[in-house]
XYZ file of C-alpha atoms in Angstrom:
754
model
C 44.906 71.151 31.531
C 45.830 72.561 28.142
C 47.309 69.239 27.196
C 44.028 67.545 27.811
C 42.033 68.161 24.647
C 38.274 68.218 24.435
C 36.881 64.864 23.566
C 37.606 65.305 19.889
C 39.198 61.905 19.653
C 35.794 60.240 19.961
C 33.952 61.407 16.823
C 31.909 58.224 16.515
C 30.154 59.037 19.762
C 28.440 62.098 18.227
C 26.897 59.954 15.542
C 24.318 58.933 18.086
C 23.365 62.524 18.951
C 21.246 64.926 16.962
C 22.228 68.553 16.400
C 19.888 69.884 19.106
C 21.162 67.477 21.764
C 24.765 68.213 20.845
C 24.216 71.936 21.257
C 22.557 71.429 24.638
C 25.180 68.834 25.563
C 22.605 66.390 26.743
C 22.265 62.673 26.180
C 20.474 61.711 22.940
C 18.879 58.321 22.494
C 19.504 58.444 18.729
C 15.963 57.470 17.838
C 14.726 58.142 14.328
C 13.214 60.018 12.740
C 13.188 62.095 15.966
C 14.876 61.525 19.299
C 12.812 61.562 22.465
C 13.994 65.027 23.588
C 13.249 66.688 20.224
C 9.928 64.952 20.077
C 9.043 66.261 23.536
C 10.049 69.815 22.606
C 8.377 69.669 19.191
C 11.639 70.528 17.454
C 13.023 69.244 14.192
C 15.502 66.477 14.862
C 18.500 66.505 12.505
C 21.434 64.081 12.446
C 24.337 65.787 10.694
C 26.746 62.887 10.895
C 26.525 59.347 9.604
C 23.482 57.479 10.929
C 23.632 54.247 12.798
C 23.507 50.889 11.119
C 19.975 50.225 12.393
C 18.761 53.553 11.030
C 20.320 52.757 7.674
C 18.546 49.418 7.574
C 15.239 51.130 8.338
C 15.738 53.492 5.420
C 16.672 50.658 3.089
C 13.539 48.745 4.078
C 11.371 51.805 3.466
C 12.930 52.398 0.056
C 12.272 48.777 -0.901
C 8.620 49.138 0.067
C 8.207 52.275 -2.018
C 9.947 50.723 -5.013
C 7.643 47.706 -4.805
C 4.600 49.979 -4.695
C 5.832 51.909 -7.736
C 6.406 48.683 -9.650
C 2.841 47.543 -9.016
C 1.486 50.944 -10.011
C 3.429 50.921 -13.280
C 2.124 47.436 -14.077
C -1.420 48.713 -13.620
C -0.807 51.767 -15.808
C 0.796 49.662 -18.525
C -2.635 48.195 -19.277
C -3.998 51.612 -20.304
C -4.886 51.938 -24.001
C -2.545 53.853 -26.254
C -3.519 57.466 -26.753
C -5.480 57.868 -23.541
C -3.349 60.388 -21.690
C -3.850 60.368 -18.001
C -6.765 57.984 -18.142
C -7.126 55.944 -15.024
C -9.128 52.849 -14.326
C -10.693 53.583 -10.993
C -13.516 51.899 -9.282
C -17.103 52.883 -9.884
C -17.686 52.572 -6.195
C -19.722 55.141 -4.376
C -18.519 58.727 -4.568
C -18.606 58.957 -0.819
C -16.641 55.770 -0.299
C -13.397 57.555 0.532
C -15.024 58.989 3.639
C -16.932 55.857 4.508
C -17.958 55.061 8.036
C -16.163 52.321 10.014
C -18.991 49.929 9.258
C -18.729 50.744 5.581
C -14.951 50.215 5.639
C -15.452 46.840 7.303
C -17.860 45.812 4.559
C -15.374 46.962 1.921
C -12.701 44.781 3.524
C -15.065 41.793 3.479
C -15.819 42.429 -0.185
C -12.102 42.533 -0.946
C -11.667 39.157 0.751
C -14.565 37.749 -1.286
C -13.020 39.157 -4.437
C -9.728 37.420 -3.741
C -11.535 34.097 -3.350
C -13.563 34.711 -6.473
C -10.579 35.366 -8.699
C -9.410 31.768 -8.448
C -12.286 30.784 -10.734
C -12.813 34.034 -12.590
C -10.074 35.479 -14.748
C -11.909 38.630 -15.770
C -12.899 40.149 -19.075
C -11.156 39.060 -22.256
C -10.750 40.570 -25.690
C -12.060 38.145 -28.307
C -10.404 37.526 -31.658
C -12.895 39.891 -33.292
C -12.075 42.681 -30.853
C -15.193 42.316 -28.724
C -14.927 42.200 -24.948
C -16.460 39.174 -23.278
C -15.957 36.747 -20.426
C -16.143 32.990 -19.981
C -16.110 30.787 -16.918
C -13.703 27.902 -16.298
C -16.119 25.326 -17.780
C -16.383 27.035 -21.161
C -14.944 25.914 -24.489
C -13.073 29.180 -24.839
C -10.457 28.910 -22.101
C -8.614 26.257 -20.132
C -8.802 26.213 -16.353
C -5.890 28.163 -14.959
C -4.196 27.732 -11.617
C -2.876 31.263 -11.761
C -4.737 33.603 -9.499
C -5.657 36.840 -11.228
C -5.244 39.633 -8.741
C -8.356 41.768 -8.626
C -7.789 45.406 -8.016
C -8.614 46.264 -4.420
C -11.420 48.635 -3.623
C -9.086 50.944 -1.740
C -6.694 51.135 -4.683
C -9.445 51.732 -7.217
C -10.967 54.482 -5.106
C -7.706 56.447 -5.313
C -8.441 57.548 -8.881
C -12.187 58.021 -8.474
C -12.163 61.794 -8.451
C -9.894 61.928 -11.478
C -12.268 59.743 -13.482
C -15.232 61.792 -12.383
C -13.616 65.065 -13.394
C -12.641 63.786 -16.832
C -16.119 62.402 -17.510
C -17.842 65.613 -16.445
C -15.534 67.802 -18.513
C -16.104 65.602 -21.539
C -19.871 65.635 -21.025
C -20.088 69.419 -20.858
C -17.891 69.732 -23.937
C -20.073 67.363 -25.945
C -23.239 69.112 -24.805
C -21.779 72.390 -26.043
C -20.977 70.825 -29.414
C -24.475 69.371 -29.521
C -25.977 72.841 -29.152
C -23.975 74.026 -32.153
C -25.051 71.126 -34.359
C -28.137 71.321 -36.526
C -30.478 68.496 -37.429
C -33.570 68.659 -39.609
C -37.038 67.957 -38.326
C -38.582 65.718 -37.247
C -35.321 64.105 -36.128
C -34.251 66.844 -33.723
C -37.733 67.147 -32.256
C -38.022 63.416 -31.622
C -34.542 63.245 -30.101
C -35.272 66.164 -27.786
C -38.464 64.444 -26.715
C -36.484 61.327 -25.822
C -33.927 63.271 -23.782
C -36.749 64.994 -21.902
C -39.341 62.312 -21.162
C -37.537 58.942 -21.457
C -33.804 59.299 -20.820
C -33.972 60.615 -17.216
C -36.212 57.725 -16.226
C -34.550 54.756 -17.960
C -31.041 55.982 -18.859
C -30.802 53.597 -21.797
C -28.385 55.798 -23.794
C -25.387 57.808 -22.607
C -26.062 61.125 -24.285
C -22.536 62.642 -24.615
C -21.064 59.679 -26.489
C -24.181 59.103 -28.576
C -24.334 62.668 -29.905
C -20.571 62.741 -30.465
C -20.422 59.421 -32.292
C -23.483 60.333 -34.331
C -21.320 62.950 -36.056
C -18.306 60.693 -36.573
C -20.060 57.310 -36.814
C -18.272 56.171 -33.680
C -18.706 52.935 -31.733
C -21.528 54.206 -29.522
C -23.818 55.110 -32.398
C -25.700 53.064 -34.947
C -28.442 53.786 -37.452
C -30.605 51.149 -35.796
C -30.255 52.831 -32.409
C -31.113 56.248 -33.820
C -34.216 54.900 -35.519
C -35.226 53.061 -32.349
C -35.080 56.323 -30.401
C -37.080 58.135 -33.073
C -39.658 55.362 -33.281
C -40.091 55.252 -29.520
C -40.647 59.024 -29.342
C -43.237 58.914 -32.116
C -45.673 57.256 -29.690
C -46.152 60.563 -27.904
C -45.035 63.192 -30.405
C -47.438 62.263 -33.193
C -50.232 63.764 -31.098
C -48.502 67.137 -31.015
C -49.712 69.647 -33.624
C -46.197 70.897 -34.357
C -44.703 67.582 -35.408
C -47.664 65.427 -36.412
C -47.948 66.691 -40.026
C -44.192 66.316 -40.600
C -44.385 62.648 -39.662
C -46.810 61.983 -42.507
C -43.889 61.784 -44.938
C -42.451 58.999 -42.762
C -45.658 56.954 -42.760
C -46.633 58.504 -39.469
C -43.278 57.465 -38.002
C -43.623 53.799 -38.967
C -40.521 54.046 -41.160
C -38.342 54.587 -38.113
C -39.554 51.370 -36.537
C -39.021 49.405 -39.759
C -35.480 50.737 -40.117
C -34.632 49.984 -36.495
C -35.830 46.388 -36.757
C -34.128 45.878 -40.120
C -30.846 47.250 -38.800
C -31.112 45.078 -35.723
C -31.706 41.919 -37.724
C -28.759 42.724 -39.966
C -26.542 42.978 -36.891
C -27.874 39.719 -35.483
C -27.377 37.946 -38.790
C -23.795 39.156 -39.083
C -23.042 38.445 -35.435
C -21.951 42.042 -34.879
C -23.029 42.786 -31.330
C -22.104 45.914 -29.436
C -23.521 48.288 -26.870
C -25.747 50.170 -29.367
C -27.298 46.808 -30.258
C -28.309 46.271 -26.625
C -29.690 49.793 -26.407
C -31.688 49.223 -29.585
C -33.153 46.031 -28.144
C -34.166 47.805 -24.946
C -35.939 50.597 -26.796
C -37.719 48.165 -29.102
C -38.754 46.122 -26.078
C -40.203 49.205 -24.394
C -41.979 50.186 -27.596
C -43.545 46.768 -28.134
C -44.476 46.599 -24.461
C -46.453 49.819 -24.770
C -48.117 48.546 -27.907
C -49.250 45.418 -26.132
C -47.091 43.060 -28.208
C -45.971 40.985 -25.260
C -44.068 38.307 -27.154
C -41.936 40.774 -29.091
C -41.272 42.879 -26.000
C -40.272 39.837 -23.960
C -37.958 38.469 -26.652
C -36.283 41.814 -27.312
C -35.576 42.320 -23.624
C -34.342 38.743 -23.254
C -31.882 39.184 -26.109
C -30.667 42.424 -24.542
C -29.999 40.731 -21.208
C -28.238 37.780 -22.866
C -26.121 40.139 -24.929
C -25.287 42.039 -21.761
C -23.711 38.869 -20.385
C -22.007 38.072 -23.671
C -20.221 41.429 -23.674
C -19.259 41.074 -20.023
C -21.255 44.145 -18.992
C -22.769 42.246 -16.080
C -19.244 42.122 -14.609
C -17.603 45.039 -12.846
C -15.378 46.042 -15.739
C -13.165 48.137 -13.510
C -12.205 45.503 -10.946
C -12.109 42.509 -13.310
C -10.828 43.998 -16.538
C -7.886 41.600 -17.033
C -6.841 42.041 -20.680
C -9.744 44.331 -21.584
C -8.529 47.879 -22.115
C -11.372 50.134 -21.016
C -11.380 53.898 -20.784
C -13.242 55.985 -18.221
C -15.979 56.456 -20.781
C -16.265 52.734 -21.483
C -16.642 51.890 -17.803
C -19.225 54.623 -17.248
C -21.347 53.442 -20.170
C -21.165 49.790 -19.146
C -22.156 50.574 -15.558
C -25.096 52.702 -16.677
C -26.273 50.097 -19.151
C -26.205 47.305 -16.588
C -28.462 49.199 -14.201
C -30.732 50.340 -17.010
C -31.241 46.702 -17.946
C -31.714 45.764 -14.304
C -34.459 48.370 -13.900
C -36.188 47.467 -17.155
C -36.087 43.769 -16.267
C -38.086 44.460 -13.109
C -40.620 46.649 -14.901
C -41.319 44.293 -17.789
C -41.618 41.352 -15.386
C -44.059 43.408 -13.349
C -46.115 44.253 -16.437
C -46.225 40.650 -17.648
C -46.349 38.843 -14.311
C -43.126 36.879 -14.731
C -40.018 36.171 -12.710
C -37.134 38.642 -13.035
C -34.132 37.541 -15.058
C -31.266 39.785 -13.973
C -29.834 39.475 -10.490
C -27.156 41.484 -8.781
C -24.070 39.748 -7.398
C -20.774 40.705 -5.810
C -19.170 40.947 -9.243
C -21.881 43.185 -10.710
C -21.062 46.777 -11.627
C -21.525 49.177 -8.726
C -24.697 51.225 -8.607
C -23.169 54.610 -9.231
C -22.884 57.292 -11.905
C -19.785 59.456 -11.993
C -20.939 61.830 -14.710
C -23.654 63.724 -12.866
C -23.993 66.617 -15.304
C -27.618 65.623 -15.880
C -28.248 66.343 -12.208
C -27.807 70.103 -12.544
C -29.352 70.597 -15.957
C -32.515 72.639 -16.319
C -35.502 70.485 -17.229
C -38.241 71.854 -19.465
C -41.308 69.888 -20.603
C -40.534 69.401 -24.266
C -43.514 69.665 -26.587
C -45.825 71.294 -24.056
C -46.921 74.701 -25.311
C -48.173 76.993 -22.592
C -50.723 79.777 -23.055
C -49.451 83.268 -23.757
C -47.933 84.888 -20.728
C -47.175 81.613 -18.978
C -44.169 79.386 -18.851
C -42.819 76.443 -16.926
C -40.466 77.846 -14.279
C -36.786 76.852 -14.435
C -36.492 73.532 -12.651
C -33.405 71.471 -11.899
C -33.617 68.034 -13.485
C -32.069 65.899 -10.706
C -31.915 63.132 -13.318
C -28.882 61.339 -11.911
C -30.097 61.067 -8.338
C -33.572 60.109 -9.568
C -32.205 57.219 -11.614
C -30.030 56.030 -8.739
C -33.022 56.012 -6.408
C -35.070 54.249 -9.064
C -32.485 51.468 -9.194
C -32.632 51.143 -5.421
C -36.397 50.831 -5.675
C -35.926 48.170 -8.354
C -33.834 46.097 -5.941
C -36.743 46.060 -3.496
C -39.195 45.235 -6.273
C -36.944 42.362 -7.333
C -37.349 40.668 -3.960
C -41.106 41.223 -3.979
C -41.451 39.695 -7.435
C -39.402 36.650 -6.468
C -40.880 35.869 -3.060
C -44.499 36.964 -3.550
C -45.477 37.158 -7.208
C -43.435 34.494 -8.983
C -46.137 32.319 -10.606
C -43.814 29.298 -10.797
C -41.850 29.431 -7.581
C -43.731 28.087 -4.574
C -42.996 29.914 -1.332
C -43.884 28.907 2.187
C -46.059 31.042 4.403
C -43.056 31.826 6.586
C -41.062 33.020 3.590
C -44.070 35.002 2.394
C -44.388 37.001 5.606
C -40.645 37.277 6.078
C -40.388 38.949 2.682
C -43.216 41.342 3.500
C -41.654 42.312 6.808
C -38.146 42.746 5.425
C -39.127 44.624 2.282
C -41.531 46.851 4.200
C -38.560 47.885 6.310
C -36.392 48.410 3.224
C -39.118 50.406 1.524
C -39.559 52.615 4.581
C -35.806 53.236 4.752
C -35.756 54.034 1.039
C -38.503 56.601 1.517
C -36.833 58.147 4.561
C -33.536 58.458 2.671
C -35.167 59.991 -0.402
C -33.868 63.569 -0.815
C -36.392 66.330 -0.316
C -36.036 67.442 -3.936
C -37.211 64.000 -5.086
C -39.896 63.402 -2.463
C -43.501 64.393 -3.145
C -45.832 64.407 -0.169
C -49.392 63.987 -1.418
C -50.650 66.213 1.392
C -48.275 69.047 0.508
C -47.925 69.104 -3.269
C -46.386 72.064 -5.103
C -48.559 74.295 -7.311
C -47.145 72.684 -10.451
C -45.705 69.298 -11.244
C -41.967 68.678 -10.930
C -40.196 66.905 -13.824
C -42.024 63.845 -15.056
C -39.384 61.346 -13.932
C -39.683 62.583 -10.348
C -43.459 62.108 -10.413
C -42.997 58.626 -11.872
C -40.453 57.765 -9.165
C -42.924 58.667 -6.426
C -45.802 56.877 -8.122
C -43.733 53.717 -8.511
C -42.861 53.868 -4.828
C -46.557 53.897 -3.932
C -47.241 51.177 -6.505
C -44.615 48.892 -4.996
C -45.954 49.672 -1.538
C -49.395 48.501 -2.675
C -47.977 45.372 -4.291
C -46.154 44.568 -1.060
C -49.129 44.911 1.288
C -52.047 43.934 -0.951
C -51.462 40.154 -0.829
C -51.876 40.210 2.958
C -55.377 41.629 2.585
C -56.412 38.622 0.510
C -54.555 36.003 2.518
C -56.542 33.565 4.676
C -54.003 32.867 7.393
C -53.933 32.661 11.143
C -51.791 35.753 11.372
C -52.875 38.309 13.936
C -55.112 41.121 12.780
C -52.972 43.988 11.445
C -54.763 46.980 9.973
C -51.562 48.614 8.715
C -51.577 46.643 5.453
C -55.007 47.990 4.528
C -54.029 51.532 5.453
C -50.820 51.315 3.419
C -52.749 50.199 0.347
C -55.463 52.829 0.654
C -53.149 55.747 1.368
C -50.762 54.809 -1.444
C -53.636 54.416 -3.911
C -54.963 57.853 -2.979
C -51.465 59.327 -3.218
C -51.048 57.952 -6.744
C -54.217 59.696 -7.881
C -53.154 62.968 -6.259
C -49.761 62.838 -7.962
C -51.219 61.896 -11.323
C -53.801 64.669 -11.036
C -51.021 67.210 -10.484
C -49.077 65.757 -13.410
C -51.923 65.853 -15.941
C -53.020 69.350 -14.936
C -49.475 70.601 -15.543
C -48.352 68.648 -18.615
C -51.552 67.158 -19.975
C -51.780 63.449 -20.673
C -49.917 63.156 -23.967
C -46.518 62.203 -22.516
C -47.672 59.703 -19.893
C -45.279 56.747 -19.861
C -46.477 53.209 -19.229
C -45.036 52.999 -15.716
C -47.113 56.004 -14.689
C -50.252 54.534 -16.238
C -49.539 51.224 -14.504
C -49.524 53.054 -11.184
C -53.037 54.334 -11.866
C -54.098 50.794 -12.813
C -52.705 49.491 -9.517
C -54.560 52.174 -7.577
C -57.794 51.172 -9.330
C -57.286 47.593 -8.173
C -57.406 48.723 -4.544
C -60.726 50.529 -4.942
C -62.195 47.530 -6.736
C -60.943 45.343 -3.921
C -62.664 47.590 -1.394
C -66.012 47.346 -3.184
C -65.685 43.594 -3.540
C -64.767 43.087 0.114
C -67.353 45.403 1.670
C -70.139 44.533 -0.785
C -70.809 48.239 -1.072
C -69.736 50.994 -3.473
C -69.309 54.288 -1.653
C -69.539 57.447 -3.720
C -65.983 58.484 -2.910
C -64.679 55.109 -4.042
C -66.661 55.314 -7.272
C -65.331 58.802 -7.934
C -61.783 57.555 -7.622
C -62.540 54.633 -9.920
C -63.964 57.051 -12.480
C -60.786 59.063 -12.281
C -58.659 55.959 -12.879
C -60.747 54.783 -15.819
C -60.843 58.194 -17.424
C -57.076 58.605 -17.041
C -56.384 55.178 -18.543
C -58.818 55.753 -21.401
C -56.972 58.925 -22.348
C -53.492 57.367 -22.417
C -54.322 54.128 -24.205
C -53.647 55.838 -27.531
C -49.924 56.103 -26.790
C -49.961 52.939 -24.660
C -52.352 50.472 -26.331
C -51.509 47.795 -23.766
C -53.648 49.784 -21.335
C -56.666 48.578 -23.307
C -56.150 45.169 -21.716
C -55.926 46.725 -18.263
C -59.147 48.633 -18.865
C -60.867 45.438 -19.963
C -59.910 43.810 -16.667
C -61.352 46.746 -14.743
C -64.588 46.676 -16.757
C -64.919 42.935 -16.235
C -64.522 43.373 -12.502
C -67.131 46.129 -12.441
C -69.506 43.902 -14.362
C -69.065 41.142 -11.794
C -69.879 43.669 -9.090
C -72.945 44.826 -11.069
C -71.753 48.430 -11.086
C -72.266 50.592 -14.154
C -70.122 53.720 -14.300
C -71.537 56.063 -16.943
C -68.210 57.522 -17.991
C -68.506 59.986 -20.862
C -65.370 60.344 -22.943
C -64.392 63.694 -24.498
C -64.898 64.336 -28.232
C -62.926 61.898 -30.357
C -61.487 62.601 -33.752
C -61.789 59.233 -35.440
C -65.226 58.246 -36.735
C -64.833 54.614 -35.759
C -64.481 55.591 -32.124
C -67.525 56.171 -29.865
C -69.287 59.490 -30.257
C -69.223 62.005 -27.385
C -72.700 60.980 -26.316
C -71.697 57.343 -26.002
C -70.625 56.024 -22.652
C -68.226 53.342 -21.558
C -70.291 50.827 -19.642
C -70.424 47.156 -18.942
C -72.894 45.150 -21.028
C -75.734 43.360 -19.266
C -75.058 45.088 -15.989
C -77.419 47.054 -13.824
C -76.657 50.634 -12.702
C -76.831 49.789 -9.056
C -74.519 49.343 -6.134
C -74.718 47.263 -3.046
C -77.029 48.557 -0.296
C -75.645 49.875 2.950
C -77.555 50.908 6.016
C -75.642 54.121 6.659
C -75.692 55.488 3.102
C -78.543 56.285 0.813
C -76.692 57.700 -2.211
C -75.062 54.528 -3.413
C -75.843 54.826 -7.120
C -72.949 56.457 -8.982
C -73.690 59.745 -10.680
C -73.074 60.067 -14.391
C -70.223 62.368 -15.336
C -71.168 65.550 -17.104
C -71.063 65.675 -20.879
C -69.884 69.273 -20.925
C -67.177 69.761 -23.591
C -63.633 70.248 -22.328
C -63.341 73.645 -24.022
C -65.873 75.275 -21.674
C -64.564 78.122 -19.570
C -64.564 77.767 -15.789
C -67.596 80.008 -15.501
C -69.685 77.624 -17.600
C -68.542 74.461 -15.898
C -70.993 72.739 -13.595
C -69.784 72.485 -10.039
C -69.935 69.184 -8.195
C -68.895 69.972 -4.691
C -69.545 66.444 -3.572
C -67.578 64.951 -6.466
C -64.320 66.882 -6.698
C -62.500 64.235 -8.681
C -65.268 63.576 -11.141
C -65.626 67.234 -11.997
C -61.901 67.694 -12.380
C -61.728 64.944 -14.943
C -63.493 66.643 -17.777
C -63.133 70.295 -16.910
C -59.579 71.361 -16.123
C -60.147 75.091 -15.829
C -57.859 77.344 -17.782
C -56.752 74.550 -20.100
C -56.929 74.762 -23.850
C -57.369 71.987 -26.366
C -55.588 71.378 -29.616
C -56.576 68.956 -32.321
C -55.186 65.552 -31.674
C -53.613 63.472 -34.402
C -55.990 60.981 -36.013
C -54.069 58.052 -34.578
C -54.541 59.239 -30.998
C -58.257 59.813 -30.609
C -58.249 59.677 -26.831
C -55.358 62.063 -26.246
C -56.740 65.563 -26.558
C -53.851 67.969 -26.190
C -54.416 69.609 -22.796
C -52.211 72.469 -21.641
C -51.270 73.614 -18.153
C -53.173 76.462 -16.570
C -51.905 80.015 -16.463
C -49.032 80.692 -14.050
C -49.416 77.155 -12.672
C -51.566 78.431 -9.818
C -53.552 75.227 -9.850
C -54.793 75.756 -6.338
C -56.426 79.004 -7.465
C -57.654 77.916 -10.903
C -61.090 76.603 -9.875
C -59.841 73.107 -10.638
C -61.029 70.937 -7.739
C -58.007 69.417 -6.076
C -57.728 65.673 -5.776
C -58.857 64.638 -2.319
C -55.944 63.448 -0.191
C -58.166 61.395 2.079
C -60.103 58.210 1.549
C -63.204 57.148 3.439
C -63.149 53.365 3.489
C -66.578 52.152 2.457
C -67.939 55.634 3.069
C -67.741 55.072 6.827
C -67.014 58.311 8.733
C -64.964 56.446 11.339
C -62.713 54.970 8.639
C -61.292 58.134 7.110
C -57.688 57.523 6.048
C -55.506 60.581 5.618
C -52.152 60.542 3.893
C -50.499 62.735 6.499
C -51.850 60.691 9.413
C -52.632 57.158 8.222
C -53.068 55.936 11.776
C -56.168 58.035 12.413
C -58.739 55.391 11.587
C -61.018 52.899 13.232
C -61.443 49.658 11.337
C -62.933 46.630 12.979
C -61.353 43.213 12.516
C -64.502 42.131 10.683
C -63.931 44.767 8.007
C -60.321 43.746 7.656
C -61.303 40.087 7.454
C -63.709 40.875 4.626
C -60.752 41.614 2.365
C -59.457 38.079 2.800
C -62.470 36.816 0.844
C -61.904 39.206 -2.051
C -60.125 38.185 -5.245
C -57.556 40.789 -6.270
C -56.913 41.836 -9.834
C -53.742 40.529 -11.373
C -50.623 42.661 -11.078
C -49.985 42.239 -14.778
C -52.226 43.367 -17.572
C -53.058 39.819 -18.646
C -55.665 37.242 -17.588
C -55.601 36.485 -13.885
C -53.211 33.908 -12.476
C -53.349 32.247 -9.083
C -50.432 33.678 -7.137
C -51.228 31.795 -3.983
C -52.678 34.817 -2.205
C -55.803 32.983 -1.056
C -53.884 30.787 1.320
C -55.921 28.338 3.328
C-alpha cells in the first residue's frame, strides 16, 4: 500500500477544481467565475492552479472589450479644449434620465436610433475660419457631401457625465455670485441691473448671469457693451418711475442714451459681421423693448434677426450630441441650451402679441429642455425697487426661477400648437384639424397644470396673503390666458358640433382667475413693474367679458365691474408698456359698438397734457345705457368714485355691491409717491402693512362670475361645473365677434365657421 502513492502523478486533473472543492474532495465542474457548488454555498470560488483554455479565452475576450471601450473613451476626451481640466461633454438631457422609467428608456432608445439615421446627412457643428461655431447641411456651399457617418454620442453615454457637469456649473455659479457681491458699480447702472435680475431674468432667461457678470470685469466673450446697454435700456421702462433712480437718469437723457448705445453697438457688430451670443441676447432685449413701446416693425425685425443668428451659430442644434469639431465647455453648452429655449419662448410671445405664425420649431436635434445650473432655484427673491412702509417687509421667499422657466417653456410648446392650428392667419385648417387641436391641447394643458409643482401653482380660490414672486404670478396668468385662447374660438364657431358648455366655463373661470391673480399682484407690488405678458393676460380676460355682453345683449353689473378693473389696470401700465394703448383702443371701440359708457375716473396725473382727475375715459357719441333684461333692473353701470388714492381707509366710500370697482382706486394702507413725468399713469403704489391683505379693508377680488347676472349661472373657480346654462345661451356666443388676440386691427381667423 505504501508503494501506491496518492494521485500526485495527475496534477493536471486539479486544474479543473477550485480550492473549496479540492478541500472537500468533491467533483468540481470548473465553471467560472464560480463553480456550481461554490455558487450554491455562496462561497468565494478560487482556482489556484492554471485555468482551462476556455477560461483563458473568456478572459482574453473580456480584456479586448474593455480595451475597446477605453479607446473610444479616450477619443471622446481628446476633443476637450486645452486647459479645461476634467471638463466633460455630457448630455443636457433631463436630470432624472438616469432613473427613467421603462417607457422613458424605450423612448431614449428610439431617439438614439433616429440620431444614427440623422447623422448620415448631418455632420454636426463646425468651427469656421474666423473661429465661430456654425453648421451647414449637405446642400450648402460650405461643405461637400460626405459618405462618412459621423457617430453621434449616445444618450446613455452622455448621461454618464451629467452629474459632473451639473456640479461644476453650480460651483462656478456660486463662486461668480460671491465675486459679484464684492464688486461695486456706480448708479444707476447697478440699480438697473438689479432690476433686470429681479423682474425680467427669471421670466425670460435671456442672459446667463454668472458668465455675464464675470466677463463684464474681464471683457470676456459673454459680455458686450451693446448687451449691457440693452439691459439698462430695458430696465429704464420701469425704473424711471421710481423716486430713487428717476432723478439720476436725467443725466442720461432719461435713460435714452442706453438705448442709443445699444443700437449703435449692435449695428457696428452687424456691419463688421461679428456675431456672437451677446449679439443675440442684445437683439432679444431690443425686440422686447420695442414690443412694449408698440414699435411692431422694429420688434419683429430684431427678433427675426436673433432667431436667424441662432441658426447661424448652430445654437438650434444640440451642441452636446452633435458637436463634431466644435470644442464646447460645460459653460458653453449650458448657455447655448438656455438661449435656445429663451428664443423659443419669446418667439411664441411675440407671435401671440402680433397675431403671426411662430418661427422657431423644436425638432429631434434641438437642445434638450433642461437647465443644469439650478442655483437660481434656491435663491431668495426680493421685489427690487419696492419700498415698503416702516415696520413692514417682504418675507423671505424662494425664487424657484429655474423650475418656473422650465414650466414656462413647456407652456410655450402648447401655445405653439395653438398658434399654428387655430390662430395662424395664413394657414387654412380644416374643421377636423381645428377640433383635434382643441381636444389634444386641452388634454396637454390639463396635464401641464396637474404636473405644476405646488410652489408654482396659484389657486385663485385659495390665494396667499401676499403675492409670490412676479414670474410665478405671470406663469399662472399665462396659463389661464392660453386656456382662454384655446377654448374661446369654440364659443364663436358656427358648427354642427354637439353642445358643450365646458368651453364657456373654461373661458369665464380663467378670466376671473386672471383678475384675482393680478389684483393680488398689484396690491403687493403696485403696478410699476408689470411686464407686457401680465398686461396681455388682463387684456385677454377683458375680451371674454366683452364677448359675454355682446352675446347676451345685456351688461350685468358684475361683468361691468370686471371690465372696469381691466381698463383701469391697463390704463395704469400703459406708461411702461405703450403698446397697451392700442389694446385699450380696441376695448373702447367694442364698448362703443355695444353702446356702453363706463365712466372710469383715472387717478391724478402729473403731466399737464394728460386728462385732469375730473375727466373720464369714455367713448364718444355713446349713450350711458346697457341692454335691458327682464330679471335685472340695475343695468346702468355706476361711475367710479373720484376719491383721491391717498385717502385713508376710514375715509373711503364703501361699495359692498361693487367690490372690484372700489378696490381699484382705494387700496387701503397703500401710500403714493410722485411718479416720474414720463409715466403719468403709474402712481407708485406700495404694499399694505404686514401683507395682511385679507384684513386691510381692501375688498378682495371676487372669485366667482355670474354669467349675464343670472343666479343660476354662477361660475366658481373651485367648482366650475356648478352652473346651469341653457343651450340657447351657449349658442348666443356663436353669433358674437371676438376681439383679436393681438393688439392690432381685427383679422378674420376663421372662427365664424359656417
